[in-house]
PDB file of C-alpha atoms in Angstrom:
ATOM      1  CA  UNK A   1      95.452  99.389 102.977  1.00  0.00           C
ATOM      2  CA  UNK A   2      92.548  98.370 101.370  1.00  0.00           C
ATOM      3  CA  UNK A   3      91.307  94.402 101.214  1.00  0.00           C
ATOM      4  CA  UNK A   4      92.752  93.837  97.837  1.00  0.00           C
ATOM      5  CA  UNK A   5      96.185  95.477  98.327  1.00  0.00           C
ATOM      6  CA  UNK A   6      96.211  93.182 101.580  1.00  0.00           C
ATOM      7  CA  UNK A   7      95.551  90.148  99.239  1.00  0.00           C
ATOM      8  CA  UNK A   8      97.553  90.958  96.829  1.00  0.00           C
ATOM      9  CA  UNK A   9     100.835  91.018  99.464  1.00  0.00           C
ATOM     10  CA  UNK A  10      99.722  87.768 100.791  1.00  0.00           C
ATOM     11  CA  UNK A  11      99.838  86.020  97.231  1.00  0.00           C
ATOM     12  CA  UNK A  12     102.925  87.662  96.482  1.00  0.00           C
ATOM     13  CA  UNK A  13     104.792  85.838  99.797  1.00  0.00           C
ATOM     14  CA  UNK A  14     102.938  82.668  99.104  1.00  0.00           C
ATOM     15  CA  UNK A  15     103.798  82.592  95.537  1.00  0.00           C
ATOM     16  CA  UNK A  16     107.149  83.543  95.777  1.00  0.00           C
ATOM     17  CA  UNK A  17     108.008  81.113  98.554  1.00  0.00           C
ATOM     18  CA  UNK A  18     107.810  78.709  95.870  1.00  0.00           C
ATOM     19  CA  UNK A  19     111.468  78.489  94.890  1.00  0.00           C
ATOM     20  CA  UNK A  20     113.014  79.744  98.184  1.00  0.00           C
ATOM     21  CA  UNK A  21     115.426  76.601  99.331  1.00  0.00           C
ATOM     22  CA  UNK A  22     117.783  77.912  95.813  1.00  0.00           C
ATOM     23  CA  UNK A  23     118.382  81.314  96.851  1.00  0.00           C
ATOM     24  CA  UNK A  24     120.886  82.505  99.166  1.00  0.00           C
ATOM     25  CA  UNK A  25     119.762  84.806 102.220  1.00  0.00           C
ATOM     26  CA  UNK A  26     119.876  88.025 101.502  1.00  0.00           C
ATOM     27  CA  UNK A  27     117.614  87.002  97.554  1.00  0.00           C
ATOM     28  CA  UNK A  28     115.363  85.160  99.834  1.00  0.00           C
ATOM     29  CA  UNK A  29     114.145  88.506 101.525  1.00  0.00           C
ATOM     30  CA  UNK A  30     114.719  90.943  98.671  1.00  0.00           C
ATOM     31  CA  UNK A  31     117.725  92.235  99.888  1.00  0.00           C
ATOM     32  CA  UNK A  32     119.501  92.889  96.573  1.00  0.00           C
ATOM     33  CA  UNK A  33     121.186  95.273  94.173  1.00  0.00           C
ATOM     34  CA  UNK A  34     121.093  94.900  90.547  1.00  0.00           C
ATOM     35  CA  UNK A  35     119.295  91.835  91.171  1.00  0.00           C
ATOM     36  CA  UNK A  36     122.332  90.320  92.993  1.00  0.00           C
ATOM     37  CA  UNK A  37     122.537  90.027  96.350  1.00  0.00           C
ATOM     38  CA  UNK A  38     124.373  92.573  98.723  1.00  0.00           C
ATOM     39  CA  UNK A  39     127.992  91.944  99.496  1.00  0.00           C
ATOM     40  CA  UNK A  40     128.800  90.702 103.338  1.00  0.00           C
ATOM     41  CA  UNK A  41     130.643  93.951 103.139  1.00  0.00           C
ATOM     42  CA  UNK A  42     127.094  95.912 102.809  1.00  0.00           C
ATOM     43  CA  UNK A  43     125.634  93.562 104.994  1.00  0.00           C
ATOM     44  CA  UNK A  44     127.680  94.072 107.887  1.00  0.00           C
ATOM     45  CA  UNK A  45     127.496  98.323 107.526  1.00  0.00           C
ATOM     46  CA  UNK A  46     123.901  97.909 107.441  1.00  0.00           C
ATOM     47  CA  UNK A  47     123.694  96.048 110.756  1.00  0.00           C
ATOM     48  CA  UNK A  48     126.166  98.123 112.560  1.00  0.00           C
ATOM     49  CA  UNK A  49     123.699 101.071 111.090  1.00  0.00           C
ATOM     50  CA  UNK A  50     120.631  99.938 112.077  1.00  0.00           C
ATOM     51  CA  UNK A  51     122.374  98.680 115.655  1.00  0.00           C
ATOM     52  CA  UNK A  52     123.853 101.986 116.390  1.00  0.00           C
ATOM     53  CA  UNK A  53     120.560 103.428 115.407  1.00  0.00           C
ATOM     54  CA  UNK A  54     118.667 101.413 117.632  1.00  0.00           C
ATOM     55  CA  UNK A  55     121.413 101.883 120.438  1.00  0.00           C
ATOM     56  CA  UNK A  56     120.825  98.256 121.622  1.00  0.00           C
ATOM     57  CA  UNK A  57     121.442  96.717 125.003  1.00  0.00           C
ATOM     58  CA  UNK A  58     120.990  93.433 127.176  1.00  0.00           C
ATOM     59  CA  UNK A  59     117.876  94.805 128.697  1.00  0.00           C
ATOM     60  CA  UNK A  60     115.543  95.283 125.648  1.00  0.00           C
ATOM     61  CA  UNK A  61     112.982  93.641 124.127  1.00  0.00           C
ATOM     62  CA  UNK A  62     112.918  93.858 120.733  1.00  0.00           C
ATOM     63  CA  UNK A  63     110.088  93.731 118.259  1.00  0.00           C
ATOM     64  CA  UNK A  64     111.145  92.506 114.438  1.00  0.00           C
ATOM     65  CA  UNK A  65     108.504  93.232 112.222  1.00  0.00           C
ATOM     66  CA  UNK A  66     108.543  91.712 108.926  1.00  0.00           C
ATOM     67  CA  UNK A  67     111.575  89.897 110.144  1.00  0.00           C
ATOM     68  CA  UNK A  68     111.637  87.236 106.718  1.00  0.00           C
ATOM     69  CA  UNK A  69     114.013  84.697 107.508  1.00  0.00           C
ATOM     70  CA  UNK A  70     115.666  86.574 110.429  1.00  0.00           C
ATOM     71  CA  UNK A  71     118.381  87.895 109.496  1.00  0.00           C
ATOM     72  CA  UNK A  72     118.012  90.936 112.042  1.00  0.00           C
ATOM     73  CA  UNK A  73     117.268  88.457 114.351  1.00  0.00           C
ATOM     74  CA  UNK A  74     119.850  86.586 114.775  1.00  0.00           C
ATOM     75  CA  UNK A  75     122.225  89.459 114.332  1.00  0.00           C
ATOM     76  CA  UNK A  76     120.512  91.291 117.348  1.00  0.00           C
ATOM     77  CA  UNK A  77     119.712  87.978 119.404  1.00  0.00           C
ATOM     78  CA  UNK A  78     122.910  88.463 121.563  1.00  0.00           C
ATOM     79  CA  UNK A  79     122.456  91.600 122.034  1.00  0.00           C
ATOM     80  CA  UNK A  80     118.856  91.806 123.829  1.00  0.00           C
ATOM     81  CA  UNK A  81     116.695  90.437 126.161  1.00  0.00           C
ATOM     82  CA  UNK A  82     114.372  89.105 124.183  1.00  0.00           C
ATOM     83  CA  UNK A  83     113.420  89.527 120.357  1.00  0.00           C
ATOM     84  CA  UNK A  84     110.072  88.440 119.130  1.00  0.00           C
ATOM     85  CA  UNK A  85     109.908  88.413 115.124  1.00  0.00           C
ATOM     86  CA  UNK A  86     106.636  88.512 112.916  1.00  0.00           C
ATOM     87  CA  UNK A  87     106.840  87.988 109.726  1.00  0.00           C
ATOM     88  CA  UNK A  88     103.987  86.433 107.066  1.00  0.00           C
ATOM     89  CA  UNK A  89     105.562  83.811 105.239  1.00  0.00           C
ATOM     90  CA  UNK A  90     105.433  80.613 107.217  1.00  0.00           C
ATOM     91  CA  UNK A  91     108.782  79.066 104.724  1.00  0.00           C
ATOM     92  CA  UNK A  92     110.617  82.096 106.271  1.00  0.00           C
ATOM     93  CA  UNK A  93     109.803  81.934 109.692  1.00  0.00           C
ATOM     94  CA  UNK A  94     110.532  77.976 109.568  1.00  0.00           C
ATOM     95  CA  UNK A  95     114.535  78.968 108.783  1.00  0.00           C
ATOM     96  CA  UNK A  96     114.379  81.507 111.485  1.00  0.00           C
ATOM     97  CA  UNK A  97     112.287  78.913 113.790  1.00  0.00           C
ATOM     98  CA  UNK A  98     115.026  75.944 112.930  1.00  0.00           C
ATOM     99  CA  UNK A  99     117.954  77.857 114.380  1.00  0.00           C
ATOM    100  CA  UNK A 100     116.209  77.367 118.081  1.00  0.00           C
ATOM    101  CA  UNK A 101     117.483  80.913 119.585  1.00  0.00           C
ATOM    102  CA  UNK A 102     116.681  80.592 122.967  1.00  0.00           C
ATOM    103  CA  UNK A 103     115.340  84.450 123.448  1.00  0.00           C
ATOM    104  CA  UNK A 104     113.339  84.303 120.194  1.00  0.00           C
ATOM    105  CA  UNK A 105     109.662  84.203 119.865  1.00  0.00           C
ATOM    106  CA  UNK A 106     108.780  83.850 115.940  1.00  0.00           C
ATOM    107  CA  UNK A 107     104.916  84.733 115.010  1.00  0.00           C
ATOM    108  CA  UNK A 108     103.904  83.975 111.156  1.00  0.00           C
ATOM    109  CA  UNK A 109     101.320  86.124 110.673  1.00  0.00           C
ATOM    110  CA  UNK A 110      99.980  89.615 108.886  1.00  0.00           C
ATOM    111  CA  UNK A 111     101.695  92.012 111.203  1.00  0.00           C
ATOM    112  CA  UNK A 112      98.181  93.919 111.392  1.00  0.00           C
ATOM    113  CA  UNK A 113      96.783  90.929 112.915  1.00  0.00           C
ATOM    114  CA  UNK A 114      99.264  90.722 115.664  1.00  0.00           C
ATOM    115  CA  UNK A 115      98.180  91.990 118.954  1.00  0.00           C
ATOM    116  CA  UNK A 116     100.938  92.722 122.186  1.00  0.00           C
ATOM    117  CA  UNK A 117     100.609  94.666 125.540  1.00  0.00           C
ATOM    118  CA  UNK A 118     100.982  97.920 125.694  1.00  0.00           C
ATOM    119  CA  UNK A 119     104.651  98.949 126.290  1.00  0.00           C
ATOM    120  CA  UNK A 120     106.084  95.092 126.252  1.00  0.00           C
ATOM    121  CA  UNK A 121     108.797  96.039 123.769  1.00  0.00           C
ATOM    122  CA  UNK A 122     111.119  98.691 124.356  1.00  0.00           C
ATOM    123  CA  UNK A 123     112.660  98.805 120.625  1.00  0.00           C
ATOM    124  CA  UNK A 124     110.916  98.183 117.482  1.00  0.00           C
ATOM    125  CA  UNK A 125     112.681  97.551 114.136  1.00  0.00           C
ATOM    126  CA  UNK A 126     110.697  97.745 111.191  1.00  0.00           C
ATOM    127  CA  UNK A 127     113.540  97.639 108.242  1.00  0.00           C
ATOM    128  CA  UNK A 128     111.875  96.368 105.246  1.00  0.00           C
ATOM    129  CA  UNK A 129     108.620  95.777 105.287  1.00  0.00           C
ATOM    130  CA  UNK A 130     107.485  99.406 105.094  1.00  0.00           C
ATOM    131  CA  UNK A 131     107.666  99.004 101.272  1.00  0.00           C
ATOM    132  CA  UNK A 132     105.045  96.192 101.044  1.00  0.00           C
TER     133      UNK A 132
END
């Protein structure tokens, strides 16, 4: 990604935190059809997808990258060890950070910039972000 591309993604969060507190949680991370946000029918198949997927347990460590506001997170929370959730936009890490999950670690920051141990996390979701 070049230095401008990074820039412009960084604007993009900051600008569009602007008017976050009036949408609902699933508009506040893009998670919409139609420009309307998904059903809690479509939310709850997409979990159970990306659970199954991930094949989950109480011993894992998960890494949430470009977590938002933490949806995943505190879907997955009870189900792992440990989840530690990155995401840039400090407004959407403060909702995630308010809800005080005792096995969460929250990091606002550029994902690239983020630097871990080798093999500390045994699962790794990456659900939306990949787009940015």
């Amino acid at each position: 990604m070049t230095r401008h591309e990074n820039e412009h993604w960084a604007r993009f969060w900051a600008d569009y935190q602007a008017d976050l507190a009036s949408k609902d949680e699933q508009s506040q991370v893009l998670r919409i059809r139609n420009k309307q946000p998904i059903d809690q029918q479509s939310w709850e198949i997409t979990l159970s997808t990306v659970a199954k997927q991930l094949e989950l347990s109480s011993a894992d460590s998960l890494l949430d990258l470009c977590c938002g506001n933490g949806l995943f997170t505190l879907a997955f929370s009870s189900k792992v060890e440990t989840i530690t959730a990155v995401d840039i936009s400090s407004v959407l890490t403060e909702g995630l950070s308010a809800r005080a999950l005792q096995n969460v670690v929250i990091e606002t920051t550029d994902m690239r910039d983020t630097q871990f141990p080798k093999h500390c996390f045994s699962k790794v979701l990456w659900y939306a972000g990949i787009q940015y």
